[in-house]
């Protein structure tokens, strides 16, 4: 958000000297941000970097530019470049961690470059002492592996999360273990993990989604009665009721046909 960018302005102004061109440039960039003229603000900040400010100011300018390019201009290539500059140039762990978090977020959420996100989350997990968001990094690391289709490795990483009672991701990890088995066509293992997930999940929309997948798995196992019962249990709750009705009709006809 704009507020997130604004919080750096006072830190940038400290030590610039009121009459200095640098001070005036920072105020001009702030004015452009206030007026939502993000491209002009970025140009002013890029101009400040050309003037070779102190290392402290330079790092904060790079961070501002990384935020502006990613949040407002959707220029992820430039954003990544500025955050990477901080990682390489800063000796302060706080700025390195902040920038690595931004890089991982762009790779994971925006670019879906899960192989690169995996590498960055691995770096964040390697900090000593363990960082405050370690559990989140570990979860996103496992999901990065999952999204690359490496389901065996993903299951292994997710399993360590389910056994960690401190992690707030230990419930959803069961869901993705189930989904990994589902994509491997290991229907029974998928169902078993989804039952574990349902024991813990409270959100109804997520419960409905999972029951649909369980029904689908039973269908693939030719367990038509179990599939029918699960589909029926979410009739009226699943977003597309026509899909459920179609599945129920199909299963009913198949069961009747079997009895013949």
mmCIF file with all atom_site columns, N, CA and C in Angstrom, residues 213-250:
data_model
loop_
_atom_site.group_PDB
_atom_site.id
_atom_site.type_symbol
_atom_site.label_atom_id
_atom_site.label_alt_id
_atom_site.label_comp_id
_atom_site.label_asym_id
_atom_site.label_entity_id
_atom_site.label_seq_id
_atom_site.pdbx_PDB_ins_code
_atom_site.Cartn_x
_atom_site.Cartn_y
_atom_site.Cartn_z
_atom_site.occupancy
_atom_site.B_iso_or_equiv
_atom_site.pdbx_formal_charge
_atom_site.auth_seq_id
_atom_site.auth_comp_id
_atom_site.auth_asym_id
_atom_site.auth_atom_id
_atom_site.pdbx_PDB_model_num
ATOM 1   N N  . UNK A 1 213 ? -13.387 -33.336 -3.794  1.00 0.00 ? 213 UNK A N  1
ATOM 2   C CA . UNK A 1 213 ? -12.215 -34.095 -4.232  1.00 0.00 ? 213 UNK A CA 1
ATOM 3   C C  . UNK A 1 213 ? -12.238 -35.532 -3.705  1.00 0.00 ? 213 UNK A C  1
ATOM 4   N N  . UNK A 1 214 ? -12.726 -35.700 -2.485  1.00 0.00 ? 214 UNK A N  1
ATOM 5   C CA . UNK A 1 214 ? -12.867 -37.051 -1.930  1.00 0.00 ? 214 UNK A CA 1
ATOM 6   C C  . UNK A 1 214 ? -13.871 -37.850 -2.751  1.00 0.00 ? 214 UNK A C  1
ATOM 7   N N  . UNK A 1 215 ? -14.982 -37.228 -3.080  1.00 0.00 ? 215 UNK A N  1
ATOM 8   C CA . UNK A 1 215 ? -15.992 -37.888 -3.916  1.00 0.00 ? 215 UNK A CA 1
ATOM 9   C C  . UNK A 1 215 ? -15.395 -38.287 -5.257  1.00 0.00 ? 215 UNK A C  1
ATOM 10  N N  . UNK A 1 216 ? -14.627 -37.389 -5.836  1.00 0.00 ? 216 UNK A N  1
ATOM 11  C CA . UNK A 1 216 ? -13.980 -37.664 -7.124  1.00 0.00 ? 216 UNK A CA 1
ATOM 12  C C  . UNK A 1 216 ? -13.005 -38.833 -7.009  1.00 0.00 ? 216 UNK A C  1
ATOM 13  N N  . UNK A 1 217 ? -12.283 -38.895 -5.892  1.00 0.00 ? 217 UNK A N  1
ATOM 14  C CA . UNK A 1 217 ? -11.333 -39.992 -5.676  1.00 0.00 ? 217 UNK A CA 1
ATOM 15  C C  . UNK A 1 217 ? -12.067 -41.325 -5.537  1.00 0.00 ? 217 UNK A C  1
ATOM 16  N N  . UNK A 1 218 ? -13.169 -41.313 -4.795  1.00 0.00 ? 218 UNK A N  1
ATOM 17  C CA . UNK A 1 218 ? -13.974 -42.537 -4.669  1.00 0.00 ? 218 UNK A CA 1
ATOM 18  C C  . UNK A 1 218 ? -14.494 -42.977 -6.038  1.00 0.00 ? 218 UNK A C  1
ATOM 19  N N  . UNK A 1 219 ? -14.870 -42.012 -6.855  1.00 0.00 ? 219 UNK A N  1
ATOM 20  C CA . UNK A 1 219 ? -15.339 -42.312 -8.206  1.00 0.00 ? 219 UNK A CA 1
ATOM 21  C C  . UNK A 1 219 ? -14.240 -43.000 -9.012  1.00 0.00 ? 219 UNK A C  1
ATOM 22  N N  . UNK A 1 220 ? -13.024 -42.495 -8.886  1.00 0.00 ? 220 UNK A N  1
ATOM 23  C CA . UNK A 1 220 ? -11.893 -43.101 -9.590  1.00 0.00 ? 220 UNK A CA 1
ATOM 24  C C  . UNK A 1 220 ? -11.577 -44.504 -9.082  1.00 0.00 ? 220 UNK A C  1
ATOM 25  N N  . UNK A 1 221 ? -11.924 -44.765 -7.822  1.00 0.00 ? 221 UNK A N  1
ATOM 26  C CA . UNK A 1 221 ? -11.727 -46.099 -7.243  1.00 0.00 ? 221 UNK A CA 1
ATOM 27  C C  . UNK A 1 221 ? -12.899 -47.034 -7.545  1.00 0.00 ? 221 UNK A C  1
ATOM 28  N N  . UNK A 1 222 ? -13.891 -46.502 -8.273  1.00 0.00 ? 222 UNK A N  1
ATOM 29  C CA . UNK A 1 222 ? -15.113 -47.261 -8.584  1.00 0.00 ? 222 UNK A CA 1
ATOM 30  C C  . UNK A 1 222 ? -15.927 -47.583 -7.327  1.00 0.00 ? 222 UNK A C  1
ATOM 31  N N  . UNK A 1 223 ? -15.736 -46.804 -6.286  1.00 0.00 ? 223 UNK A N  1
ATOM 32  C CA . UNK A 1 223 ? -16.561 -46.939 -5.082  1.00 0.00 ? 223 UNK A CA 1
ATOM 33  C C  . UNK A 1 223 ? -17.730 -45.966 -5.238  1.00 0.00 ? 223 UNK A C  1
ATOM 34  N N  . UNK A 1 224 ? -18.698 -46.421 -6.003  1.00 0.00 ? 224 UNK A N  1
ATOM 35  C CA . UNK A 1 224 ? -19.764 -45.531 -6.451  1.00 0.00 ? 224 UNK A CA 1
ATOM 36  C C  . UNK A 1 224 ? -20.683 -45.064 -5.327  1.00 0.00 ? 224 UNK A C  1
ATOM 37  N N  . UNK A 1 225 ? -20.964 -45.944 -4.379  1.00 0.00 ? 225 UNK A N  1
ATOM 38  C CA . UNK A 1 225 ? -21.845 -45.577 -3.271  1.00 0.00 ? 225 UNK A CA 1
ATOM 39  C C  . UNK A 1 225 ? -21.211 -44.471 -2.431  1.00 0.00 ? 225 UNK A C  1
ATOM 40  N N  . UNK A 1 226 ? -19.908 -44.640 -2.089  1.00 0.00 ? 226 UNK A N  1
ATOM 41  C CA . UNK A 1 226 ? -19.204 -43.640 -1.282  1.00 0.00 ? 226 UNK A CA 1
ATOM 42  C C  . UNK A 1 226 ? -19.118 -42.309 -2.032  1.00 0.00 ? 226 UNK A C  1
ATOM 43  N N  . UNK A 1 227 ? -18.850 -42.401 -3.345  1.00 0.00 ? 227 UNK A N  1
ATOM 44  C CA . UNK A 1 227 ? -18.766 -41.189 -4.167  1.00 0.00 ? 227 UNK A CA 1
ATOM 45  C C  . UNK A 1 227 ? -20.113 -40.468 -4.167  1.00 0.00 ? 227 UNK A C  1
ATOM 46  N N  . UNK A 1 228 ? -21.177 -41.232 -4.359  1.00 0.00 ? 228 UNK A N  1
ATOM 47  C CA . UNK A 1 228 ? -22.528 -40.659 -4.394  1.00 0.00 ? 228 UNK A CA 1
ATOM 48  C C  . UNK A 1 228 ? -22.836 -39.935 -3.072  1.00 0.00 ? 228 UNK A C  1
ATOM 49  N N  . UNK A 1 229 ? -22.512 -40.592 -1.968  1.00 0.00 ? 229 UNK A N  1
ATOM 50  C CA . UNK A 1 229 ? -22.822 -40.016 -0.653  1.00 0.00 ? 229 UNK A CA 1
ATOM 51  C C  . UNK A 1 229 ? -22.082 -38.698 -0.411  1.00 0.00 ? 229 UNK A C  1
ATOM 52  N N  . UNK A 1 230 ? -20.824 -38.651 -0.847  1.00 0.00 ? 230 UNK A N  1
ATOM 53  C CA . UNK A 1 230 ? -20.047 -37.422 -0.640  1.00 0.00 ? 230 UNK A CA 1
ATOM 54  C C  . UNK A 1 230 ? -20.541 -36.296 -1.538  1.00 0.00 ? 230 UNK A C  1
ATOM 55  N N  . UNK A 1 231 ? -20.845 -36.626 -2.778  1.00 0.00 ? 231 UNK A N  1
ATOM 56  C CA . UNK A 1 231 ? -21.408 -35.589 -3.661  1.00 0.00 ? 231 UNK A CA 1
ATOM 57  C C  . UNK A 1 231 ? -22.729 -35.074 -3.101  1.00 0.00 ? 231 UNK A C  1
ATOM 58  N N  . UNK A 1 232 ? -23.540 -36.007 -2.635  1.00 0.00 ? 232 UNK A N  1
ATOM 59  C CA . UNK A 1 232 ? -24.860 -35.628 -2.108  1.00 0.00 ? 232 UNK A CA 1
ATOM 60  C C  . UNK A 1 232 ? -24.722 -34.722 -0.878  1.00 0.00 ? 232 UNK A C  1
ATOM 61  N N  . UNK A 1 233 ? -23.674 -34.966 -0.066  1.00 0.00 ? 233 UNK A N  1
ATOM 62  C CA . UNK A 1 233 ? -23.483 -34.203 1.171   1.00 0.00 ? 233 UNK A CA 1
ATOM 63  C C  . UNK A 1 233 ? -23.167 -32.729 0.918   1.00 0.00 ? 233 UNK A C  1
ATOM 64  N N  . UNK A 1 234 ? -22.711 -32.413 -0.297  1.00 0.00 ? 234 UNK A N  1
ATOM 65  C CA . UNK A 1 234 ? -22.385 -31.004 -0.599  1.00 0.00 ? 234 UNK A CA 1
ATOM 66  C C  . UNK A 1 234 ? -23.351 -30.389 -1.611  1.00 0.00 ? 234 UNK A C  1
ATOM 67  N N  . UNK A 1 235 ? -24.436 -31.112 -1.911  1.00 0.00 ? 235 UNK A N  1
ATOM 68  C CA . UNK A 1 235 ? -25.458 -30.563 -2.804  1.00 0.00 ? 235 UNK A CA 1
ATOM 69  C C  . UNK A 1 235 ? -26.068 -29.323 -2.151  1.00 0.00 ? 235 UNK A C  1
ATOM 70  N N  . UNK A 1 236 ? -26.064 -28.213 -2.858  1.00 0.00 ? 236 UNK A N  1
ATOM 71  C CA . UNK A 1 236 ? -26.576 -26.966 -2.299  1.00 0.00 ? 236 UNK A CA 1
ATOM 72  C C  . UNK A 1 236 ? -25.500 -26.111 -1.655  1.00 0.00 ? 236 UNK A C  1
ATOM 73  N N  . UNK A 1 237 ? -24.332 -26.705 -1.430  1.00 0.00 ? 237 UNK A N  1
ATOM 74  C CA . UNK A 1 237 ? -23.213 -25.948 -0.845  1.00 0.00 ? 237 UNK A CA 1
ATOM 75  C C  . UNK A 1 237 ? -22.093 -25.711 -1.848  1.00 0.00 ? 237 UNK A C  1
ATOM 76  N N  . UNK A 1 238 ? -21.920 -26.656 -2.785  1.00 0.00 ? 238 UNK A N  1
ATOM 77  C CA . UNK A 1 238 ? -20.882 -26.497 -3.798  1.00 0.00 ? 238 UNK A CA 1
ATOM 78  C C  . UNK A 1 238 ? -21.276 -25.343 -4.735  1.00 0.00 ? 238 UNK A C  1
ATOM 79  N N  . UNK A 1 239 ? -20.312 -24.479 -5.111  1.00 0.00 ? 239 UNK A N  1
ATOM 80  C CA . UNK A 1 239 ? -20.638 -23.283 -5.911  1.00 0.00 ? 239 UNK A CA 1
ATOM 81  C C  . UNK A 1 239 ? -21.432 -23.564 -7.188  1.00 0.00 ? 239 UNK A C  1
ATOM 82  N N  . UNK A 1 240 ? -21.115 -24.677 -7.859  1.00 0.00 ? 240 UNK A N  1
ATOM 83  C CA . UNK A 1 240 ? -21.827 -25.018 -9.099  1.00 0.00 ? 240 UNK A CA 1
ATOM 84  C C  . UNK A 1 240 ? -22.695 -26.248 -8.864  1.00 0.00 ? 240 UNK A C  1
ATOM 85  N N  . UNK A 1 241 ? -23.969 -26.017 -8.530  1.00 0.00 ? 241 UNK A N  1
ATOM 86  C CA . UNK A 1 241 ? -24.858 -27.129 -8.185  1.00 0.00 ? 241 UNK A CA 1
ATOM 87  C C  . UNK A 1 241 ? -25.136 -28.038 -9.381  1.00 0.00 ? 241 UNK A C  1
ATOM 88  N N  . UNK A 1 242 ? -25.049 -27.482 -10.603 1.00 0.00 ? 242 UNK A N  1
ATOM 89  C CA . UNK A 1 242 ? -25.293 -28.303 -11.802 1.00 0.00 ? 242 UNK A CA 1
ATOM 90  C C  . UNK A 1 242 ? -24.249 -29.404 -11.943 1.00 0.00 ? 242 UNK A C  1
ATOM 91  N N  . UNK A 1 243 ? -23.016 -29.096 -11.562 1.00 0.00 ? 243 UNK A N  1
ATOM 92  C CA . UNK A 1 243 ? -21.940 -30.095 -11.617 1.00 0.00 ? 243 UNK A CA 1
ATOM 93  C C  . UNK A 1 243 ? -22.256 -31.250 -10.671 1.00 0.00 ? 243 UNK A C  1
ATOM 94  N N  . UNK A 1 244 ? -22.697 -30.929 -9.464  1.00 0.00 ? 244 UNK A N  1
ATOM 95  C CA . UNK A 1 244 ? -23.009 -31.966 -8.472  1.00 0.00 ? 244 UNK A CA 1
ATOM 96  C C  . UNK A 1 244 ? -24.198 -32.808 -8.936  1.00 0.00 ? 244 UNK A C  1
ATOM 97  N N  . UNK A 1 245 ? -25.229 -32.141 -9.451  1.00 0.00 ? 245 UNK A N  1
ATOM 98  C CA . UNK A 1 245 ? -26.411 -32.878 -9.934  1.00 0.00 ? 245 UNK A CA 1
ATOM 99  C C  . UNK A 1 245 ? -26.030 -33.816 -11.069 1.00 0.00 ? 245 UNK A C  1
ATOM 100 N N  . UNK A 1 246 ? -25.169 -33.357 -11.954 1.00 0.00 ? 246 UNK A N  1
ATOM 101 C CA . UNK A 1 246 ? -24.714 -34.176 -13.073 1.00 0.00 ? 246 UNK A CA 1
ATOM 102 C C  . UNK A 1 246 ? -23.952 -35.405 -12.580 1.00 0.00 ? 246 UNK A C  1
ATOM 103 N N  . UNK A 1 247 ? -23.097 -35.208 -11.607 1.00 0.00 ? 247 UNK A N  1
ATOM 104 C CA . UNK A 1 247 ? -22.325 -36.324 -11.048 1.00 0.00 ? 247 UNK A CA 1
ATOM 105 C C  . UNK A 1 247 ? -23.256 -37.326 -10.351 1.00 0.00 ? 247 UNK A C  1
ATOM 106 N N  . UNK A 1 248 ? -24.210 -36.798 -9.598  1.00 0.00 ? 248 UNK A N  1
ATOM 107 C CA . UNK A 1 248 ? -25.153 -37.675 -8.899  1.00 0.00 ? 248 UNK A CA 1
ATOM 108 C C  . UNK A 1 248 ? -25.973 -38.511 -9.878  1.00 0.00 ? 248 UNK A C  1
ATOM 109 N N  . UNK A 1 249 ? -26.447 -37.883 -10.952 1.00 0.00 ? 249 UNK A N  1
ATOM 110 C CA . UNK A 1 249 ? -27.222 -38.611 -11.969 1.00 0.00 ? 249 UNK A CA 1
ATOM 111 C C  . UNK A 1 249 ? -26.383 -39.696 -12.632 1.00 0.00 ? 249 UNK A C  1
ATOM 112 N N  . UNK A 1 250 ? -25.139 -39.328 -12.953 1.00 0.00 ? 250 UNK A N  1
ATOM 113 C CA . UNK A 1 250 ? -24.234 -40.277 -13.597 1.00 0.00 ? 250 UNK A CA 1
ATOM 114 C C  . UNK A 1 250 ? -23.961 -41.474 -12.692 1.00 0.00 ? 250 UNK A C  1
#
